[in-house]
Short mmCIF file of C-alpha atoms (C1' of nucleotides) in Angstrom, two decimals:
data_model
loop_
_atom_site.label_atom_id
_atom_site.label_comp_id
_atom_site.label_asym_id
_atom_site.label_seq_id
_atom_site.Cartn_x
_atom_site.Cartn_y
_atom_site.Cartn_z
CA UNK S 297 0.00 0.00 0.00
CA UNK S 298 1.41 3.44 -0.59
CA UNK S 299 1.79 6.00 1.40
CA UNK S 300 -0.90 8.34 0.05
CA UNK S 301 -3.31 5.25 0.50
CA UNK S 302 -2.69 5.00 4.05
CA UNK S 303 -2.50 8.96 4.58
CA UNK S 304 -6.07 9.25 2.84
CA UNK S 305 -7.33 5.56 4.78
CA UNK S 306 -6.53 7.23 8.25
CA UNK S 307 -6.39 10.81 8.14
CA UNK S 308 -2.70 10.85 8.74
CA UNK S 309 -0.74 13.53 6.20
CA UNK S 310 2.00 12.01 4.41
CA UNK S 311 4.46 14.20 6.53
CA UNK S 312 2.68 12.89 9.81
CA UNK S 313 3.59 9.37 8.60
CA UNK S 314 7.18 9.83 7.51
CA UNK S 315 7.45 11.74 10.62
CA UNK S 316 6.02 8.76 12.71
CA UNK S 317 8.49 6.46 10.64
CA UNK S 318 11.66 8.74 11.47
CA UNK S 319 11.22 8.45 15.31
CA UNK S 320 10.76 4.99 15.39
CA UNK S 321 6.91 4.49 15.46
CA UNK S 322 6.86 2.19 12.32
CA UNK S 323 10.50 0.59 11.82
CA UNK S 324 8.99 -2.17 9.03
CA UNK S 325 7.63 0.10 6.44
CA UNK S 326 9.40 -1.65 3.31
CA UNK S 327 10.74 0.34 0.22
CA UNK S 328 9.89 -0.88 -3.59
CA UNK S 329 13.24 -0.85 -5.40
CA UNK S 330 13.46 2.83 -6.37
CA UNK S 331 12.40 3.78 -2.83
CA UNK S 332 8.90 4.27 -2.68
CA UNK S 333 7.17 3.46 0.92
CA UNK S 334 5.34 0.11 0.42
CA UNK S 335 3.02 -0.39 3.59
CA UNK S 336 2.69 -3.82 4.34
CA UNK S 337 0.01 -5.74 6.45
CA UNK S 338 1.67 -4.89 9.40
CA UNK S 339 2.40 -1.65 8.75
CA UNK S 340 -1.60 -0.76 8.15
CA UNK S 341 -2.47 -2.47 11.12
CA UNK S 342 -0.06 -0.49 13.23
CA UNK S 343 -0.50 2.78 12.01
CA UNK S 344 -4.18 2.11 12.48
CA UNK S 345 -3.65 1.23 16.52
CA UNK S 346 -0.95 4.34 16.61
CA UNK S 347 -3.82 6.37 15.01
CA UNK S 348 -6.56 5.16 17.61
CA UNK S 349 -3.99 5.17 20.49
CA UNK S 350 -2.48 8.69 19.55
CA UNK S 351 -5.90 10.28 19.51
CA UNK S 352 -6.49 9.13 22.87
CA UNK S 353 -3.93 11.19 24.34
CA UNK S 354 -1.28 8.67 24.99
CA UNK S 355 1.96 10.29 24.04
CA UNK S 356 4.08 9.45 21.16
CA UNK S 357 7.04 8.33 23.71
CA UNK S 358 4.84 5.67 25.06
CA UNK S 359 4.40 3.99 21.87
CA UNK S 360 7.75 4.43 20.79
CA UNK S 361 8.78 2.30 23.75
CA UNK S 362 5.98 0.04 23.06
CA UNK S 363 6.87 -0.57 19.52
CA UNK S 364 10.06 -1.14 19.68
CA UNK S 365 9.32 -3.73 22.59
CA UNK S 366 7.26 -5.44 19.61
CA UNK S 367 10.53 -5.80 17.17
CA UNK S 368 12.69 -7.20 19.87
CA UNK S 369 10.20 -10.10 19.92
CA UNK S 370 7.94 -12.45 22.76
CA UNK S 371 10.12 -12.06 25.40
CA UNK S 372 9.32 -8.52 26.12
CA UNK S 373 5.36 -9.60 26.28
CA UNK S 374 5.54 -9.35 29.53
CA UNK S 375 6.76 -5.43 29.63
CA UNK S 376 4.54 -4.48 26.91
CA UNK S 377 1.45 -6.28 28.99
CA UNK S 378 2.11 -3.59 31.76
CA UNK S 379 2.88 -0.56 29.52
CA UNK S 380 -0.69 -1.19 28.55
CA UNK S 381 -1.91 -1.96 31.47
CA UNK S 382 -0.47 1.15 32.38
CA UNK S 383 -2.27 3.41 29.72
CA UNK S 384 -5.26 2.10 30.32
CA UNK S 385 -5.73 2.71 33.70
CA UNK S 386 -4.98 6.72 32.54
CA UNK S 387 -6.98 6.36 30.12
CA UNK S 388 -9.96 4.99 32.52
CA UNK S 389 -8.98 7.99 34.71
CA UNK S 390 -9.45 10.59 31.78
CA UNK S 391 -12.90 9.64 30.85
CA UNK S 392 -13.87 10.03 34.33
CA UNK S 393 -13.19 13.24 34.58
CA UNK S 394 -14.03 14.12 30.42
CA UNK S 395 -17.27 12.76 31.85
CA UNK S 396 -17.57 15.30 34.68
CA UNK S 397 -16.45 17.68 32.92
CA UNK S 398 -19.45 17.07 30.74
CA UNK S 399 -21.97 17.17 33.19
CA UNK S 400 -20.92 20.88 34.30
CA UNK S 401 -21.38 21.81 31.08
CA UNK S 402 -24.51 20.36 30.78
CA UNK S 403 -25.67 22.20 34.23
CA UNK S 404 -24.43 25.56 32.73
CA UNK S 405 -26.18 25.04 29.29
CA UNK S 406 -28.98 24.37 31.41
CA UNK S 407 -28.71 27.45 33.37
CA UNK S 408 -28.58 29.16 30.19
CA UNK S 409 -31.41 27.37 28.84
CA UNK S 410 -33.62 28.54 31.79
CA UNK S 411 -32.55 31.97 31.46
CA UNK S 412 -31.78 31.60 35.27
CA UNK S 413 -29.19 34.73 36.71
CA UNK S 414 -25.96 34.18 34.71
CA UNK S 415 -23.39 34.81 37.53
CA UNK B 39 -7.12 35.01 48.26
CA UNK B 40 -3.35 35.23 47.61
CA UNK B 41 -2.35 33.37 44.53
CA UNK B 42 -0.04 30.65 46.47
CA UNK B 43 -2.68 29.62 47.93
CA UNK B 44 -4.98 29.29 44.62
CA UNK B 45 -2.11 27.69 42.71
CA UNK B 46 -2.03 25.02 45.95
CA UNK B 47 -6.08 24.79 45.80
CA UNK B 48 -6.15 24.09 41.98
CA UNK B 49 -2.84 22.58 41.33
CA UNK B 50 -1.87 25.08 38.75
CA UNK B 51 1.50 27.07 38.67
CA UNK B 52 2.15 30.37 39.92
CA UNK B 53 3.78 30.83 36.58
CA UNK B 54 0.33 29.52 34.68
CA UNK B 55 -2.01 31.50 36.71
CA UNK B 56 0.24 34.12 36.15
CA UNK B 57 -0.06 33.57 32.41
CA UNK B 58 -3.83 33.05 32.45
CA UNK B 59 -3.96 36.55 33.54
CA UNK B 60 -1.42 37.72 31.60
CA UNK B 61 -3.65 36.37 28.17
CA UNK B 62 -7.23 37.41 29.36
CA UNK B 63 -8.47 34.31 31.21
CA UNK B 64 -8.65 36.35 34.47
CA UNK B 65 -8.88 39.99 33.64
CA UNK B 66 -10.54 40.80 37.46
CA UNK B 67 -8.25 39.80 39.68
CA UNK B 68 -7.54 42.82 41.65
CA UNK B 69 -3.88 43.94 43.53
CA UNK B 70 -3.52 44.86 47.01
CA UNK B 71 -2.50 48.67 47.11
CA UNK B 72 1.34 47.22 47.26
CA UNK B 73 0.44 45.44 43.82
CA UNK B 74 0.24 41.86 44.97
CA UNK B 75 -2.99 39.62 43.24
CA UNK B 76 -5.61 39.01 45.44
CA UNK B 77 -8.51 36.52 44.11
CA UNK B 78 -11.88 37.50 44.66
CA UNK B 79 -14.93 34.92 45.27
CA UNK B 80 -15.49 35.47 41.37
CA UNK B 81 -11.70 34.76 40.20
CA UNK B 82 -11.67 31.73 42.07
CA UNK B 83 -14.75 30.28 40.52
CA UNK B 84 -13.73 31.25 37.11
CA UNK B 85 -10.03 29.07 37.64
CA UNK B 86 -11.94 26.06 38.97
CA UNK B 87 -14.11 26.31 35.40
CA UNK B 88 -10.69 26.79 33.70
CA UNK B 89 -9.17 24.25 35.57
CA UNK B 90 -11.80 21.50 34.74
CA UNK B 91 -12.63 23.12 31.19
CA UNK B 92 -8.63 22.85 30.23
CA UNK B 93 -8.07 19.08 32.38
CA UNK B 94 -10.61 18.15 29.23
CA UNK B 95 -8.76 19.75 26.31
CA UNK B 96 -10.72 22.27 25.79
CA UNK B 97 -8.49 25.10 24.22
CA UNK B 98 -7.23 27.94 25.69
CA UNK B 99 -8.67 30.19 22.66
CA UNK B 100 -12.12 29.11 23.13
CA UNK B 101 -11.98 29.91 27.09
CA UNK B 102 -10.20 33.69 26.32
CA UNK B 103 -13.47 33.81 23.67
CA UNK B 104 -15.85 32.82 26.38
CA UNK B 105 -14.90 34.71 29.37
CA UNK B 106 -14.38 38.21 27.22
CA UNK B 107 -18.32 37.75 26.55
CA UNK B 108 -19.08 36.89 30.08
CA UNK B 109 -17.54 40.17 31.00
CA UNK B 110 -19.03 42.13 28.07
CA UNK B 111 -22.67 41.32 30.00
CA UNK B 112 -25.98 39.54 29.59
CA UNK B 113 -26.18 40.55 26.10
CA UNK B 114 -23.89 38.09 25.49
CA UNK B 115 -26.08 35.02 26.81
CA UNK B 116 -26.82 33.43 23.37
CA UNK B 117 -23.28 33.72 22.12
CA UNK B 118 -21.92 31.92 25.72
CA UNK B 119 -24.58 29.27 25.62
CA UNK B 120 -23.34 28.75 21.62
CA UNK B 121 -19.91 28.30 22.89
CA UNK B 122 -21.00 25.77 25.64
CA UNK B 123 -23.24 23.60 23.50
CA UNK B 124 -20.32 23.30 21.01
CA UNK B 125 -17.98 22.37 23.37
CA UNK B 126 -20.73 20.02 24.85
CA UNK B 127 -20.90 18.04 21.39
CA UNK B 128 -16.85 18.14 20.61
CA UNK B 129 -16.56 16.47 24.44
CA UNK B 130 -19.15 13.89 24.05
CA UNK B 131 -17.70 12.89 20.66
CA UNK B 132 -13.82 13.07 22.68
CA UNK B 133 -15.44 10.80 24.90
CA UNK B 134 -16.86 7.86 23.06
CA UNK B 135 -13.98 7.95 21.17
CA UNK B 136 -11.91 7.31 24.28
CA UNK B 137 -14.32 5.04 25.18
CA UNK B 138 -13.42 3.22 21.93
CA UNK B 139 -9.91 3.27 22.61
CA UNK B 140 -10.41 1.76 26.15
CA UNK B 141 -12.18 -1.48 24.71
CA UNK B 142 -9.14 -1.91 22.34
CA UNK B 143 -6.89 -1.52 24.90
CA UNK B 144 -8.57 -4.09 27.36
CA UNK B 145 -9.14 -6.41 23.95
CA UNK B 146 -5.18 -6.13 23.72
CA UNK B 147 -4.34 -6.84 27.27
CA UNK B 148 -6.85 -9.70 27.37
CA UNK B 149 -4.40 -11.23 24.71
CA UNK B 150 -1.34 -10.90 26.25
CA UNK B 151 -3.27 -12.28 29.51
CA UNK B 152 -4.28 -15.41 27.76
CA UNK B 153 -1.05 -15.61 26.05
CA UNK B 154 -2.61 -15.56 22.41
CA UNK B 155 -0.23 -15.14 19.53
CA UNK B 156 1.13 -12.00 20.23
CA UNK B 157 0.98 -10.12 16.53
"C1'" DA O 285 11.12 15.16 -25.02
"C1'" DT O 286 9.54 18.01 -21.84
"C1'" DA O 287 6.46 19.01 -18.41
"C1'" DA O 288 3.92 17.56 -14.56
"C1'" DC O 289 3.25 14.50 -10.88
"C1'" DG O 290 4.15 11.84 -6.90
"C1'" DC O 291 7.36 10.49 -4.15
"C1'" DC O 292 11.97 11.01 -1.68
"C1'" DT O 293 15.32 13.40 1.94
"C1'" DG O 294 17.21 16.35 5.70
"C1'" DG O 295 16.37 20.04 8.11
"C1'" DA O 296 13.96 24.16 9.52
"C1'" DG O 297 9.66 26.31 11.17
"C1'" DT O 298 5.22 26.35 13.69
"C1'" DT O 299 1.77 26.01 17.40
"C1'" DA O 300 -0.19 25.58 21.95
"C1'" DA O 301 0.55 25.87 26.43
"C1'" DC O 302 3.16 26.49 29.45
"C1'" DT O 303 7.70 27.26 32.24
"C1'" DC O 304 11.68 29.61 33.52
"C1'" DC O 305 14.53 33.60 34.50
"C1'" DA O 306 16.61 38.03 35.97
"C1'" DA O 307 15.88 41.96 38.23
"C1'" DG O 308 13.14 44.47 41.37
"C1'" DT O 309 9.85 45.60 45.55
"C1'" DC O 310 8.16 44.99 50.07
"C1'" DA O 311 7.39 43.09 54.83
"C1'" DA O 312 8.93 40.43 58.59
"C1'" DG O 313 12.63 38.18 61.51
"C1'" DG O 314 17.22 38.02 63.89
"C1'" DC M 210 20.38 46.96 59.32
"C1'" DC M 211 20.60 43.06 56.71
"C1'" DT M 212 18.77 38.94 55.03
"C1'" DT M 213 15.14 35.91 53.82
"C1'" DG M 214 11.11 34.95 51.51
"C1'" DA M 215 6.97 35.83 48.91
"C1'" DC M 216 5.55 38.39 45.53
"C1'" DT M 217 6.02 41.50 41.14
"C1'" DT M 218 7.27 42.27 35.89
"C1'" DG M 219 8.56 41.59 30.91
"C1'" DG M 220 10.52 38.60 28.15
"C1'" DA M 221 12.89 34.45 26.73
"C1'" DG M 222 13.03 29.38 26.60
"C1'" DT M 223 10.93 24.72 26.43
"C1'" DT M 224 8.22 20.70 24.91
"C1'" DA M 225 5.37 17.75 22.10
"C1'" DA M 226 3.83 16.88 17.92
"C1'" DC M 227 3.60 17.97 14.02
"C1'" DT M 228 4.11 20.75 9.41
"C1'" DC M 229 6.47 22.88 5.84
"C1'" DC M 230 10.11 23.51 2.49
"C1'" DA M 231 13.82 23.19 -1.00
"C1'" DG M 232 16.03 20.36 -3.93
"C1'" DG M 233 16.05 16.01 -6.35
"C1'" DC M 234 14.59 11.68 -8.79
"C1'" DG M 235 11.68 8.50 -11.56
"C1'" DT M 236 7.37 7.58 -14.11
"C1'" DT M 237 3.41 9.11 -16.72
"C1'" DA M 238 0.87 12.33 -19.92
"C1'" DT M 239 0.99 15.55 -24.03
#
DNA sequence: ATAACGCCTGGAGTTAACTCCAAGTCAAGG
DNA sequence: CCTTGACTTGGAGTTAACTCCAGGCGTTAT
């Protein structure tokens, strides 16, 4: 798959993905023989979990880390298990609080809405 | 209120509170007559809505936008109560997506627990 | 065959949101 | 009286994560 195929499939610009590529974030992106980024499988599948992990919040470090435990193979399953564990229970954290945050905005909408004193 | 004491209540920096002022966010907060800040009743409210308003990304422009109206009057009702509901949609989308990310995340972890395949 | 297109590279520039710093004032303690 | 400590200012520096650019190459379209 090339590059402007993936760019378009996930929203990513090209620069965001040779970017990604240059620190690390997708070491197995594959060249055809005069160059030319040829996404394989793999390649898709990760950009597609960087994409959904990124625009969670978690930080580009994180997944570096996590990534790179993935090329050196199973015996870092173990330290990959807990950087997820890890992220998730941030993660769990955030939407708590997105979610409260939501509710006060709800109650001040719905002071608006009632035309109650503005304060 | 002396601003230590609000950066220790909110668990922001002198330095940010500092530059909330500096870029609108807090245009009352008044000075002793030896030019310290002193937070009034109203200033302290407003950083607790900052506070929780920033915590869930919203962005700094859209808060400056929002508290210029509030200080411009009741005139301004509609225009707040735009800003709000906006806000209110862009977080609830945030949120499911998170929510989406979470499930993946546990779906991953649930692999490594069972010790699937890794991939 | 020449122009346009899509891709390549390394490196510089941008943006948001802080965060730090130097130099100065004032009030209280030893 | 001198130092310590909390506060002030304007301005510069930092960080993460892109984003843009100039210069170049190889294939496709006219």
């Amino acid at each position: 798959m090339k590059i402007a195929e993936v760019s378009e499939k996930y929203g990513l610009s090209l620069d965001t993905l040779r970017y990604y590529e240059r620190i690390g974030l997708i070491p197995t992106v594959t060249r055809t023989p005069n160059g030319i980024r040829d996404y394989g499988e793999m390649d898709i599948k990760r950009v597609e979990f960087i994409k959904c992990m990124r625009s969670a919040g978690l930080p580009i470090e994180v997944l570096i880390d996590y990534v790179a435990l993935v090329e050196q193979g199973d015996s870092t399953v173990d330290a990959r298990k807990e950087i997820l564990k890890e992220q998730r229970v941030l993660l769990a954290a955030k939407i708590e609080d997105l979610q409260k945050t939501l509710n006060l905005l709800d109650y001040k909408i719905s002071i608006y809405e009632n035309k109650l004193p503005t304060k």
